XYZ file of C-alpha atoms in Angstrom:
474
model
C -1.600 0.447 0.920
C -2.887 0.826 -3.112
C -3.349 3.774 -5.680
C -5.789 5.762 -4.392
C -6.199 4.420 -0.487
C -2.523 6.342 -0.131
C -4.414 9.188 -1.642
C -7.025 9.422 0.015
C -4.941 8.827 3.207
C -3.136 11.517 1.938
C -6.387 13.638 1.856
C -7.962 13.433 5.568
C -3.895 14.393 6.724
C -5.169 17.510 4.497
C -8.398 18.077 6.055
C -7.058 17.620 9.073
C -4.242 20.707 8.171
C -6.550 22.690 6.836
C -8.790 22.673 10.025
C -5.857 22.258 12.415
C -5.158 26.059 12.528
C -7.832 29.195 13.428
C -8.510 30.686 9.127
C -8.297 33.713 8.921
C -10.456 36.936 9.139
C -10.935 37.189 6.032
C -12.376 33.258 4.776
C -14.554 32.954 8.750
C -16.295 36.250 7.814
C -19.549 35.676 7.259
C -21.109 35.636 4.266
C -23.000 38.328 2.925
C -27.011 38.730 3.075
C -26.495 40.020 -0.679
C -24.831 37.267 -1.991
C -27.754 34.779 -0.846
C -30.206 36.917 -3.296
C -27.484 36.635 -6.474
C -28.515 33.177 -9.093
C -25.214 31.112 -8.964
C -25.292 27.132 -11.693
C -25.515 25.261 -8.190
C -28.431 26.825 -6.453
C -30.130 26.591 -10.054
C -29.063 22.786 -10.301
C -28.654 20.529 -7.934
C -26.463 18.449 -9.351
C -23.894 20.294 -10.352
C -24.068 21.308 -6.612
C -22.853 17.570 -5.873
C -20.579 17.308 -7.876
C -18.974 20.424 -6.169
C -18.774 19.022 -2.939
C -17.613 15.543 -4.270
C -14.642 17.696 -6.033
C -12.656 18.767 -3.118
C -11.448 15.499 -3.074
C -12.086 13.439 -6.179
C -10.770 16.719 -8.667
C -7.200 15.362 -9.303
C -5.847 18.936 -8.733
C -7.501 19.018 -5.028
C -5.356 15.691 -4.955
C -2.461 17.708 -6.140
C -2.807 20.595 -4.073
C -3.242 18.294 -1.083
C -0.323 17.253 -1.334
C 0.751 21.139 -1.396
C -1.218 21.205 1.544
C 0.691 18.259 3.781
C 4.562 19.495 2.306
C 3.300 22.838 4.006
C 2.175 21.327 7.376
C 5.646 19.283 7.243
C 7.657 23.311 6.475
C 5.753 23.979 9.532
C 6.859 21.617 12.293
C 10.706 21.728 10.421
C 10.103 25.634 11.252
C 8.984 24.799 14.993
C 12.260 23.144 15.618
C 14.472 25.305 15.704
C 12.951 26.600 18.754
C 12.730 22.902 20.760
C 16.187 21.053 22.212
C 18.257 19.955 20.056
C 19.826 16.253 21.640
C 22.358 13.910 20.055
C 24.383 11.091 21.578
C 27.048 9.152 20.698
C 27.894 5.265 21.077
C 31.361 2.552 20.117
C 32.413 -0.802 20.636
C 35.884 -0.252 19.597
C 38.892 -3.464 20.072
C 42.443 -2.871 19.480
C 44.793 -4.712 19.633
C 48.504 -2.905 21.004
C 51.818 -4.010 20.804
C 54.730 -2.445 22.192
C 58.667 -3.399 22.047
C 60.861 -2.070 25.037
C 65.070 -1.541 24.317
C 67.531 -1.366 26.419
C 70.150 -0.078 26.788
C 73.185 -2.014 26.460
C 76.718 -2.745 29.147
C 79.678 -1.023 27.457
C 81.671 -4.077 26.605
C 78.515 -6.473 26.646
C 76.375 -7.787 23.368
C 72.993 -4.850 23.244
C 70.764 -6.925 25.313
C 67.157 -8.367 22.712
C 64.663 -5.989 22.256
C 60.965 -7.566 23.911
C 57.598 -7.332 23.065
C 54.230 -7.519 25.010
C 50.457 -6.951 23.551
C 47.653 -6.194 25.337
C 44.194 -6.923 23.862
C 41.858 -3.015 24.479
C 37.986 -3.356 24.328
C 36.457 -0.250 25.326
C 32.688 1.206 24.057
C 32.960 5.139 24.974
C 30.155 7.258 24.687
C 28.456 10.630 24.729
C 25.290 12.475 25.136
C 24.344 16.005 24.279
C 21.165 19.068 24.846
C 21.587 21.971 23.260
C 18.833 24.674 24.317
C 18.738 27.822 22.183
C 18.356 31.074 24.997
C 18.911 34.045 23.823
C 19.230 34.479 18.688
C 17.520 38.144 19.573
C 14.237 37.287 18.493
C 15.954 34.862 15.378
C 14.387 31.945 16.294
C 10.958 32.958 17.357
C 10.830 35.562 14.074
C 11.826 32.080 11.871
C 8.947 30.389 13.372
C 7.065 32.831 13.004
C 7.234 32.451 8.812
C 6.446 29.131 8.971
C 3.115 29.534 11.145
C 2.551 32.470 8.243
C 3.878 30.766 5.754
C 1.615 27.996 6.393
C -1.367 30.272 6.453
C -0.739 31.087 2.599
C -0.059 27.633 2.288
C -4.287 26.912 3.359
C -5.099 30.033 1.858
C -3.449 28.589 -1.670
C -5.698 25.316 -1.378
C -8.677 27.490 -1.012
C -8.414 29.137 -3.582
C -7.463 26.436 -5.493
C -10.766 25.019 -5.252
C -12.125 27.882 -5.344
C -10.690 28.549 -9.250
C -12.035 24.559 -9.442
C -15.593 25.066 -9.062
C -15.943 27.877 -11.385
C -13.800 26.123 -14.419
C -16.540 22.870 -13.388
C -19.585 25.468 -13.105
C -18.281 27.061 -16.199
C -17.742 24.286 -18.066
C -21.067 22.398 -16.652
C -22.729 25.497 -18.246
C -21.451 24.859 -21.174
C -22.132 21.202 -21.344
C -25.831 21.864 -21.504
C -25.025 24.328 -24.203
C -23.581 21.880 -26.266
C -25.991 19.731 -25.712
C -29.043 22.492 -26.776
C -26.628 23.189 -29.836
C -26.691 19.128 -30.760
C -29.855 18.819 -30.550
C -30.132 21.953 -32.928
C -27.885 20.557 -34.988
C -30.304 16.934 -35.313
C -33.600 18.596 -35.895
C -31.129 20.739 -38.897
C -30.331 17.258 -40.355
C -33.101 15.974 -40.170
C -34.639 18.828 -41.958
C -32.430 19.408 -44.568
C -32.125 15.296 -44.792
C -36.047 15.622 -45.523
C -36.023 18.683 -48.002
C -33.002 16.715 -49.753
C -35.702 13.503 -50.456
C -38.346 16.037 -51.318
C -35.527 17.248 -54.188
C -34.215 13.919 -55.198
C -38.037 13.153 -55.727
C -39.408 16.322 -57.671
C -36.082 15.872 -59.907
C -36.458 12.337 -60.773
C -39.948 14.004 -62.434
C -37.894 16.127 -63.841
C -39.691 18.707 -62.124
C -36.811 20.547 -61.358
C -32.802 20.113 -62.672
C -29.147 18.908 -61.547
C -28.679 22.418 -61.067
C -31.370 24.459 -58.521
C -31.276 20.246 -56.462
C -27.335 20.726 -56.080
C -27.209 23.243 -53.748
C -29.739 21.045 -51.426
C -27.508 18.708 -51.955
C -24.291 21.031 -50.290
C -26.698 21.718 -46.845
C -27.427 17.948 -47.163
C -23.469 17.761 -46.410
C -22.546 20.508 -44.664
C -25.603 19.668 -42.496
C -23.550 16.477 -41.588
C -20.442 17.674 -40.743
C -22.262 20.339 -38.581
C -24.045 18.025 -36.819
C -20.889 14.534 -36.618
C -18.454 18.411 -35.575
C -21.320 19.053 -32.390
C -21.662 15.442 -31.694
C -17.484 15.193 -31.706
C -17.791 19.153 -29.697
C -20.173 17.462 -27.055
C -18.610 14.536 -25.908
C -15.326 16.166 -25.272
C -16.748 18.611 -23.083
C -18.548 15.409 -21.485
C -14.772 14.145 -20.693
C -12.937 17.557 -19.968
C -15.916 17.654 -17.464
C -15.203 14.685 -15.717
C -11.499 14.548 -16.124
C -11.531 17.944 -14.189
C -14.116 16.887 -11.565
C -12.248 13.469 -10.359
C -15.431 11.266 -12.470
C -15.853 8.016 -14.733
C -18.880 9.859 -16.762
C -21.758 11.835 -16.560
C -23.650 11.270 -18.476
C -26.425 13.138 -21.135
C -29.319 12.363 -18.081
C -27.294 14.661 -15.481
C -27.057 17.273 -18.026
C -30.591 19.867 -18.003
C -31.606 20.674 -22.064
C -31.489 24.474 -21.304
C -30.390 26.927 -19.196
C -32.999 28.457 -16.299
C -33.791 31.275 -17.177
C -32.458 34.219 -14.607
C -33.549 37.472 -12.815
C -31.025 40.168 -12.807
C -30.910 42.641 -9.733
C -28.320 45.544 -9.489
C -28.883 46.295 -5.338
C -27.385 43.839 -4.462
C -24.570 44.119 -6.855
C -23.918 47.717 -6.160
C -24.923 46.402 -2.010
C -21.427 44.091 -2.630
C -19.474 47.197 -4.361
C -19.694 49.644 -2.651
C -18.853 46.649 0.585
C -16.103 46.170 -0.589
C -14.732 49.544 -1.643
C -15.375 50.779 1.357
C -12.741 48.830 2.562
C -9.836 49.990 4.550
C -8.127 46.145 3.482
C -8.856 44.718 0.508
C -10.269 40.768 1.411
C -9.293 39.956 -2.430
C -7.194 36.529 -1.259
C -4.364 37.447 -3.824
C -3.940 40.704 -1.767
C -4.239 38.530 1.525
C -1.595 36.618 -0.028
C 0.735 39.839 -0.450
C -0.181 41.690 2.657
C 1.729 38.054 3.957
C 4.713 37.923 1.842
C 4.742 41.443 3.158
C 5.164 40.277 7.073
C 7.464 37.621 5.848
C 9.763 40.464 4.158
C 9.482 41.900 7.509
C 10.628 38.893 9.529
C 13.226 38.248 6.984
C 15.154 41.675 7.892
C 14.759 41.494 11.462
C 16.766 37.644 11.210
C 18.852 39.219 9.237
C 19.938 42.173 11.970
C 20.536 39.575 14.194
C 23.236 37.758 11.691
C 26.390 39.766 14.394
C 25.046 39.517 17.683
C 26.464 37.256 20.024
C 23.693 34.122 20.373
C 23.596 31.721 24.412
C 22.221 28.799 24.074
C 22.112 26.439 26.936
C 24.414 22.980 26.931
C 23.964 19.664 29.276
C 26.813 16.418 28.215
C 27.260 13.786 29.638
C 30.869 10.995 28.560
C 32.309 8.225 28.643
C 35.864 6.788 27.538
C 37.512 3.841 28.492
C 42.313 3.973 29.043
C 44.271 0.529 29.570
C 47.451 0.454 31.394
C 50.280 -1.158 29.659
C 52.289 -1.060 32.329
C 50.112 -1.506 35.786
C 49.551 -5.275 33.597
C 46.513 -4.907 31.782
C 44.601 -2.487 33.769
C 42.125 -0.187 32.653
C 40.290 2.771 34.303
C 37.688 5.039 33.156
C 37.117 8.628 32.175
C 33.475 10.807 32.459
C 32.564 13.614 32.008
C 29.335 15.590 33.001
C 28.723 19.078 32.341
C 26.450 21.385 32.215
C 26.594 25.342 31.044
C 25.987 28.029 28.871
C 27.741 28.835 25.662
C 28.207 31.837 23.658
C 29.051 32.223 19.984
C 28.806 35.156 17.783
C 29.999 35.743 14.575
C 31.877 38.999 14.583
C 32.467 39.620 11.102
C 31.402 37.994 7.107
C 32.284 38.888 5.025
C 29.694 42.376 4.726
C 26.795 39.679 4.756
C 25.186 41.047 6.789
C 25.033 44.172 5.903
C 23.142 42.618 2.167
C 20.889 40.321 3.720
C 19.443 43.694 5.072
C 19.446 45.648 2.077
C 17.420 42.679 0.093
C 15.323 42.481 2.725
C 14.523 45.732 2.825
C 14.662 45.874 -1.237
C 12.285 43.116 -1.302
C 9.577 44.798 1.082
C 9.283 47.919 -0.634
C 8.608 45.980 -3.684
C 5.832 43.499 -2.538
C 4.468 47.500 -0.953
C 4.853 48.436 -4.832
C 2.641 45.658 -5.766
C -0.260 46.438 -2.983
C -0.178 49.537 -3.582
C -1.275 48.516 -7.525
C -2.819 45.752 -6.426
C -4.985 48.061 -4.243
C -6.430 50.008 -6.863
C -6.450 47.469 -10.324
C -8.888 45.329 -7.489
C -10.862 48.577 -7.050
C -11.583 48.591 -11.198
C -11.380 45.492 -11.640
C -14.870 45.390 -9.018
C -15.645 48.653 -10.552
C -15.816 47.087 -14.078
C -17.644 43.630 -12.900
C -20.069 44.759 -12.232
C -21.068 47.210 -15.418
C -20.253 43.589 -17.311
C -22.500 42.127 -15.280
C -25.342 45.107 -15.954
C -24.362 44.566 -19.574
C -24.788 41.185 -19.700
C -27.994 40.839 -18.706
C -29.454 43.770 -20.026
C -28.664 42.256 -23.969
C -29.568 38.877 -21.568
C -33.319 40.514 -21.287
C -33.236 41.567 -24.791
C -32.541 37.844 -25.350
C -34.709 36.335 -23.014
C -37.773 38.546 -24.940
C -36.795 37.314 -28.697
C -37.686 33.465 -27.224
C -40.434 33.869 -26.387
C -41.204 35.977 -29.547
C -40.679 33.495 -31.657
C -41.571 30.812 -29.287
C -45.120 32.035 -29.838
C -44.246 32.689 -33.276
C -43.534 28.156 -33.471
C -46.890 27.583 -32.100
C -48.705 30.301 -34.524
C -46.747 28.575 -37.576
C -47.425 25.131 -35.621
C -51.392 25.864 -35.546
C -51.121 27.098 -38.827
C -49.630 23.644 -40.266
C -52.934 21.718 -37.894
C -55.013 23.569 -39.714
C -52.657 23.286 -43.481
C -52.680 26.941 -43.389
C -48.666 26.217 -43.463
C -46.387 23.428 -44.948
C -43.960 21.454 -43.043
C -40.673 23.075 -44.291
C -42.226 26.414 -43.238
C -42.987 24.979 -39.752
C -39.250 23.523 -39.543
C -37.866 26.715 -40.651
C -39.830 28.481 -37.014
C -38.351 25.537 -35.479
C -35.007 25.739 -36.316
C -34.908 29.393 -35.627
C -35.961 29.351 -32.400
C -33.987 26.422 -31.569
C -30.992 29.725 -32.587
C -33.229 31.970 -30.131
C -33.262 29.669 -27.405
C -29.177 28.448 -28.310
C -28.382 32.599 -28.078
C -30.497 33.151 -24.948
C -28.624 30.007 -22.840
C -25.324 31.472 -24.569
C -26.059 34.752 -22.799
C -27.300 33.330 -20.036
C -24.435 31.611 -19.572
C -21.612 34.285 -19.350
C -24.029 36.176 -17.118
C -24.203 33.107 -14.660
C -19.639 32.658 -14.635
C -19.688 36.085 -14.588
C -21.561 37.058 -11.789
C -19.425 34.333 -9.873
C -15.698 35.477 -10.916
C -17.548 39.251 -9.119
C -17.549 37.254 -6.093
C -14.339 35.754 -6.391
C -12.538 39.337 -6.875
C -15.127 40.066 -3.799
C -13.994 36.846 -1.941
C -17.224 36.770 -1.742
C -18.040 33.232 -2.989
C -20.147 31.147 -0.522
C -18.473 27.847 -2.691
C -15.576 27.232 -0.040
C -17.703 26.563 2.794
C -17.225 23.145 0.321
C -14.098 23.070 2.620
C -14.070 22.070 5.610
C -13.189 24.237 8.632
C -12.620 23.313 12.642
């Protein structure tokens, strides 16, 4: 089996593991109607949506996470095994040769009689088979099984959270690619414009219309424009490689990257509604909060297990064994001894050097630490959600300003182009306004990028990001 087939097999197992158990209620909750009103990059660009869907199986990061999920499923089986019976057996094939020396008491007045020797070849096949079933462990076995189930759910939650973070990073890199592409377009135009200006000035220098001192600044601008162009080309190529590697793609072409970030509207209503619903929750459904609650549950179970360490444990035992013996004094005859037994076995650790008490105290300390962290997290989550809505509002207002500036600049560019066609303005004048238009479009695209990414971060804080719907669920 080659590496690709093996990874595909692991991913298929991971998907089955993710769907094998019912998902937590927080992940099964229906998406809030307010979420559907928010703009997300994959809604604006269908190409990105298909990349996000394929990244579930193609991204190297998700392949690694699938291995973690597979291990969690195996650990779940291991935790459940402590409640099931254990069977053990043995079988042997033994061959031995026994040699016996017989000494006889001498007769008074006679020399000692010679010793007699005899030997016997013995071949035997002893075997044994035993079964042990835990009967009563004061809930210890059941609690260990519960811990295994919780850890599997935590692994499933980590898998979903890992994909959400991956999707958010892909969104950001995709939007940055659009900005990089626009910056490259601006750098190319600026290079052509400066080179044209340089060519004109070089011709004027040849005609001695200007001096060497006057053309020096233009030559410097041309060199700087060339450096900026090469840097933009390098940054754009590097960004494409980084995005393709993260998404698990071979490469991404220029045609798959839009020329500009679409103008996006802002409506405060859905954000305020989502925030109000989140703050009204008794227990926050944020991914980190859910994970911390699960860790508290495990700490409680660890404490319950620690309390049973010095209590007697009861097992049901069943077994059968057989052995063979040879009686040399009976002319080498063999006889078999067989045993069959069934009953109850009690194991009781009466004193373990105060280890049980230390284990209980540590379990209580761990629980108090987790409860304190959970209290701080709930307060911090509320503050983070409120701050996120504020930041979205600030970004949206700035976006509206830059959008108006872009409209104004594009309108001025059209006016200059009309004046150029009428011969009122020069080509150089139009070029300068065109560069200004590119700058305005860059500023507007950058703030639109920030706005869309802040929305994704906000939905991630609330555990409302619809991107997790790309994962398989039962």
